[in-house]
Coordinates of C-alpha atoms and ligand atoms in Angstrom, one line a residue:
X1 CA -9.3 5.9 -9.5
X2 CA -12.2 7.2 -7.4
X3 CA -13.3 4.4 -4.5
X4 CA -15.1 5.4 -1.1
X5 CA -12.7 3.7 1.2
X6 CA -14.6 4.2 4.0
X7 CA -17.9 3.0 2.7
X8 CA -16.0 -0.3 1.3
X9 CA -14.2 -0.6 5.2
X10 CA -17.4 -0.2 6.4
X11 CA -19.3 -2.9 4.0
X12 CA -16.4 -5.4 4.8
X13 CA -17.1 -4.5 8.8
X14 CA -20.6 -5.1 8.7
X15 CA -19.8 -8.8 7.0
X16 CA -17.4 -9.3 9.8
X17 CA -20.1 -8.4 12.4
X18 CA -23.1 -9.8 11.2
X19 CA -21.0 -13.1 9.5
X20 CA -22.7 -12.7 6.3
X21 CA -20.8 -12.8 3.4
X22 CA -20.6 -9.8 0.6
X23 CA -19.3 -9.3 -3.3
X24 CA -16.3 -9.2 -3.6
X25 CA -15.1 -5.2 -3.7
X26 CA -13.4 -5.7 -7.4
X27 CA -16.9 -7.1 -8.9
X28 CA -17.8 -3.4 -9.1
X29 CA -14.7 -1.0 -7.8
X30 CA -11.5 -0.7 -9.6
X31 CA -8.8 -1.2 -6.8
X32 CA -5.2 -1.4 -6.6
X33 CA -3.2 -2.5 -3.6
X34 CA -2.1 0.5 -2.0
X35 CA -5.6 1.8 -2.0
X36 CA -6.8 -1.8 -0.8
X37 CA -4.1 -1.4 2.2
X38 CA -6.1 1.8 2.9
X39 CA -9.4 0.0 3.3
X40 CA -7.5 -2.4 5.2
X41 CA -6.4 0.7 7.6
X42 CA -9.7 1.6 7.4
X43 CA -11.2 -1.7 8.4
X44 CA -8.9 -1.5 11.2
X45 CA -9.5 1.8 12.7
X46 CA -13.4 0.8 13.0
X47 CA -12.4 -1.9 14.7
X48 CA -10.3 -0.3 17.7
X49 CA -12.8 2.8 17.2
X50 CA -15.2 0.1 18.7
X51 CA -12.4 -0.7 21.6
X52 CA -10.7 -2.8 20.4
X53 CA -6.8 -3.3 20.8
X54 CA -4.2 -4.1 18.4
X55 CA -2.1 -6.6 19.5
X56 CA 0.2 -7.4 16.2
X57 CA 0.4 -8.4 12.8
X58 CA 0.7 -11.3 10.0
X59 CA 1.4 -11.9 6.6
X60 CA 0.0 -14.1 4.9
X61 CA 0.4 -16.1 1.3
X62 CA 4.2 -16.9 2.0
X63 CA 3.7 -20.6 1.1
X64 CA 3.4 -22.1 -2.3
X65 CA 1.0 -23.8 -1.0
X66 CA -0.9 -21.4 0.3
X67 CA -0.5 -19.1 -2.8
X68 CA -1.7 -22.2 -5.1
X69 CA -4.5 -22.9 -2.6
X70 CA -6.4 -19.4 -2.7
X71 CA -4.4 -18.3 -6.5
X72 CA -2.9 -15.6 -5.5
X73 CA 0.8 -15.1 -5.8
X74 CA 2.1 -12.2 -3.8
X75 CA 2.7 -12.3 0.3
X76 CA 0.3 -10.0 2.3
X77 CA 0.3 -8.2 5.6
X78 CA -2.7 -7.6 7.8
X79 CA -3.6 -6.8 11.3
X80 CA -4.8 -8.6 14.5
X81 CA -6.4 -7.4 17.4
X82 CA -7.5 -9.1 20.7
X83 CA -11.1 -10.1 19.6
X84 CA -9.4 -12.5 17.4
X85 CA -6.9 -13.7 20.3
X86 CA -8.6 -17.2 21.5
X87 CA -6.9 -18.9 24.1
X88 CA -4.7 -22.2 23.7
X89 CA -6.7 -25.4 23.8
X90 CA -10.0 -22.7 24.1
X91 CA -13.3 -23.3 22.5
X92 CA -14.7 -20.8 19.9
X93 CA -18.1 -20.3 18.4
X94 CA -18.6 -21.0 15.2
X95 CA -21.5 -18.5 14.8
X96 CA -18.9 -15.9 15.0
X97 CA -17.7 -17.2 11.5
X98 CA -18.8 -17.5 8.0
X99 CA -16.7 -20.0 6.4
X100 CA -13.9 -20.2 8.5
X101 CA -10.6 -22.6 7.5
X102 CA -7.7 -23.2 10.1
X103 CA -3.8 -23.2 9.3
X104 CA -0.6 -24.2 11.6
X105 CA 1.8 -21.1 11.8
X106 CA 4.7 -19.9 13.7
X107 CA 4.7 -17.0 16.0
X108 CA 7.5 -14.7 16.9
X109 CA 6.9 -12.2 20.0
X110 CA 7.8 -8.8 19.6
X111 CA 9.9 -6.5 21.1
X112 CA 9.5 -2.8 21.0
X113 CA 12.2 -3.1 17.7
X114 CA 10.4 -5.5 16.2
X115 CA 13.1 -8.4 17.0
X116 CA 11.9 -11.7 18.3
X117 CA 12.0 -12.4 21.7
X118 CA 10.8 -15.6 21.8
X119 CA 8.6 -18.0 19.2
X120 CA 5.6 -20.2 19.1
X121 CA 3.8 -22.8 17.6
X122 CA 0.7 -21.0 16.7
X123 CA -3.3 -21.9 14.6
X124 CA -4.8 -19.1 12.6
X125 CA -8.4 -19.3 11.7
X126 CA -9.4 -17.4 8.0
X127 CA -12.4 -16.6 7.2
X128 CA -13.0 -14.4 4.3
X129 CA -16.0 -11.9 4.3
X130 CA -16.1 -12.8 0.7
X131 CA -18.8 -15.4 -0.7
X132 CA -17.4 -18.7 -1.8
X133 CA -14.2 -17.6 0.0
X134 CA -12.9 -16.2 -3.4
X135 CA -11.0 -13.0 -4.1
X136 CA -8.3 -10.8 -5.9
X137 CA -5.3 -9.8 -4.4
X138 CA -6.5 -6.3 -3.7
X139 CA -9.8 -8.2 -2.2
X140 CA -8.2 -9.9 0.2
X141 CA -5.6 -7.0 1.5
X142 CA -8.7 -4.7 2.0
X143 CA -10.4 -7.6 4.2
X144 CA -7.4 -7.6 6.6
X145 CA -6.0 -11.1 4.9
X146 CA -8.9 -13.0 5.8
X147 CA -8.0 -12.4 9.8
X148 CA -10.5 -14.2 12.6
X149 CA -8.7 -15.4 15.0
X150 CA -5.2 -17.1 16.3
X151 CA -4.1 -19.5 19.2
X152 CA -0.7 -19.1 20.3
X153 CA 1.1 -22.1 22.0
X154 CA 3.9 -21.9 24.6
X155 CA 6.7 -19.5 23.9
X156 CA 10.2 -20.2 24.0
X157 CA 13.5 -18.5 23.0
X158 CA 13.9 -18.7 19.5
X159 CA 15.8 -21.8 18.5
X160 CA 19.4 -21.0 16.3
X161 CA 17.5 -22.3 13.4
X162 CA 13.9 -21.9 12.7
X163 CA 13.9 -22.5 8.9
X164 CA 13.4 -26.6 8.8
X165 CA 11.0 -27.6 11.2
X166 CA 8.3 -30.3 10.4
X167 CA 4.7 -29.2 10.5
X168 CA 1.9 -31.0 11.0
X169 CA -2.1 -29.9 11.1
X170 CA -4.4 -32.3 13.2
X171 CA -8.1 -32.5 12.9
X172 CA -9.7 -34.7 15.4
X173 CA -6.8 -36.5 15.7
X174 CA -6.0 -37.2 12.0
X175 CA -3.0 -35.3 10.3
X176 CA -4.4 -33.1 7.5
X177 CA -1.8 -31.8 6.3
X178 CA 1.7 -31.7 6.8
X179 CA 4.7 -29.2 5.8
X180 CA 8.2 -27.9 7.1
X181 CA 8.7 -23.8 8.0
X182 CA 11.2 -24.0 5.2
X183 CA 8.0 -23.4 3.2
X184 CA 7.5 -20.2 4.9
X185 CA 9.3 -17.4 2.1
X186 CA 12.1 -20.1 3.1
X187 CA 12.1 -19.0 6.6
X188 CA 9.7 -17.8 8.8
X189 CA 12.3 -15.0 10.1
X190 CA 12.2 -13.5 6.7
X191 CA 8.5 -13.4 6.7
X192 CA 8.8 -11.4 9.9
X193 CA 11.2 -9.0 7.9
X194 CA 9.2 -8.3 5.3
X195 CA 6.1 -7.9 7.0
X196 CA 7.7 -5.7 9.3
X197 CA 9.2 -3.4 6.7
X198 CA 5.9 -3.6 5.1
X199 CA 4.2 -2.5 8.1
X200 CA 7.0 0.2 8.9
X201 CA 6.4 1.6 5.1
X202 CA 2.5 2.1 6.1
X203 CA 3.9 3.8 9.1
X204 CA 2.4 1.1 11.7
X205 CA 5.3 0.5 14.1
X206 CA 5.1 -2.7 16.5
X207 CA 4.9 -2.0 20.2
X208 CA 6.6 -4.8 22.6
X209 CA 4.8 -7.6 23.2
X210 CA 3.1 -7.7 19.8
X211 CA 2.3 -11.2 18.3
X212 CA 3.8 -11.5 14.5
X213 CA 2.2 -14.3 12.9
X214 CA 4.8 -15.3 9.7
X215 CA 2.1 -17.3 7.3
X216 CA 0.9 -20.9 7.3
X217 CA 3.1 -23.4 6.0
X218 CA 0.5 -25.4 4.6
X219 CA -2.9 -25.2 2.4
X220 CA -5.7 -24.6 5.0
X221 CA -8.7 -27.1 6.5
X222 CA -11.9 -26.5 6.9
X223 CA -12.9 -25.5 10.7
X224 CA -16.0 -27.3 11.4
X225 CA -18.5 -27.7 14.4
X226 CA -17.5 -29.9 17.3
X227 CA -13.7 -30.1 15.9
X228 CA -10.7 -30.3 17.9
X229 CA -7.4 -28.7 15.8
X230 CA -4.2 -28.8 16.8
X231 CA -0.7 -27.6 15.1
X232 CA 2.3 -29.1 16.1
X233 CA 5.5 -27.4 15.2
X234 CA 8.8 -29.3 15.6
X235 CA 10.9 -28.4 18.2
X236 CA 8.3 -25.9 19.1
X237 CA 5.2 -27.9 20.9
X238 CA 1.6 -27.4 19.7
X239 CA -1.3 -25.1 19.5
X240 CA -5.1 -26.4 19.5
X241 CA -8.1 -25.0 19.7
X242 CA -11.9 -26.6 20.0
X243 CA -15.0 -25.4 17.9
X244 CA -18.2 -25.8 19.7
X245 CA -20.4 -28.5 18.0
X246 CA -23.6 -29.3 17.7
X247 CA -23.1 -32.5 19.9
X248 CA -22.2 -30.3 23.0
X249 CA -24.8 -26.9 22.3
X250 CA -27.2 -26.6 24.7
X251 CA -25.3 -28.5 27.5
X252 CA -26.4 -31.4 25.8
X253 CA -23.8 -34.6 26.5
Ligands
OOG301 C1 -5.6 -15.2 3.1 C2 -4.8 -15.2 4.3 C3 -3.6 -16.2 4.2 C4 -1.7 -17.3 5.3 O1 -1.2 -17.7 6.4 O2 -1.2 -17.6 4.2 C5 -2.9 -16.4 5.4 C6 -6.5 -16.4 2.9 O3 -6.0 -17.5 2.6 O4 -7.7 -16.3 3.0 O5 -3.2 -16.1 6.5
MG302 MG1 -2.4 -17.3 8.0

């Protein structure tokens, strides 16, 4: 199988930058996953190439319901940095984005072995580089699982159990969805093996202090202009973020 890796990490870059969505990569290259983890790498090295830092990792497609939601059945590992890292209760720009959707996840911070120190209730934003946010497995590893960006809430010490906590996903107020972490490859801490060993396997080793996001628990909602999320985590608090809107661009009231 001959695929330019760079030149497919570099066409999924420039979508990221210029938030304009492409083909997906398997419409006209033949890909399987290790070589879509390579793109991913790829992806990845342009990215701190540019400065910026990595500051951990997440899987993603550990829920049924996620899996059912985007129909694709196998968990995924990907890569964050600190452009994606937006502040909890922070307002983002949607312009950034192309289509982006927001989850409620769990956090575990990282010690230099990869155990957690501590765990939060956490929001990831998606947004997939690819038009009508559709894609094959190998489509979505080489776009760094759909990463954009992720709030982390207040961390505490990580709770005996973490493997049956109720889930929730406000928009504005209203409960979009809700879910348990028992949803989460049946518990988040397992996520956070097998991403890790995944990781270890492409010979990325977690420093201390890296964020490890474990995979939503729930299907997705969309993110839209002027919305206030929030995830709230059971025994763990919240997370929330704002999206600038059009009501408040401009300075306007
Ligand atoms: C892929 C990323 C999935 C999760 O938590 O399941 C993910 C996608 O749905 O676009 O981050
Ligand atoms: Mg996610």
């Amino acid at each position: 199988m001959s695929v330019d890796v760079d030149a497919l990490a570099e066409r999924l870059d420039r979508a990221q930058r210029s938030a304009a969505a492409v083909r997906q990569l398997t419409a006209t290259d033949q890909l399987d996953v290790p070589t879509a983890y390579r793109i991913q790498q790829r992806l990845v090295h342009l990215r701190t190439g540019r400065g910026e830092r990595l500051v951990g990792l997440k899987m993603g497609l550990t829920s049924q319901a996620k899996m059912t939601q985007m129909g694709v059945d196998q968990p995924i590992w990907g890569h964050l940095t600190d452009a994606m890292d937006i502040d909890d209760g922070g307002t983002v720009d949607p312009g950034r984005f192309i289509h982006p959707r927001v989850e409620p996840e769990v956090a575990f911070l990282l010690d230099g072995g990869g155990a957690p120190t501590a765990v939060a209730p956490a929001l990831e934003a998606i947004d997939s580089r690819y038009a009508g946010f559709q894609f094959t497995l190998p489509d979505v590893i080489a776009d760094n699982t759909s990463a954009a960006g992720f709030v982390i809430g207040a961390w505490r010490p990580v709770p005996v159990g973490v493997d049956n906590l109720g889930v929730l996903l406000e928009v504005d107020g209203r409960v979009v969805q809700t879910g348990s972490t028992a949803a989460i490859l049946g518990d988040p801490r397992r996520a956070l093996a097998r991403g890790l060993d995944q990781a270890r396997a492409a010979g990325v080793r977690p420093e201390p202090g890296w964020v490890f996001l474990a995979g939503a628990a729930t299907a997705a909602a969309a993110l839209e202009p002027g919305a206030h999320v929030r995830a709230v985590v059971e025994e763990l608090g919240s997370a929330s973020l704002r999206v600038a809107g059009p009501a408040t661009e401009g300075g306007a009231p």
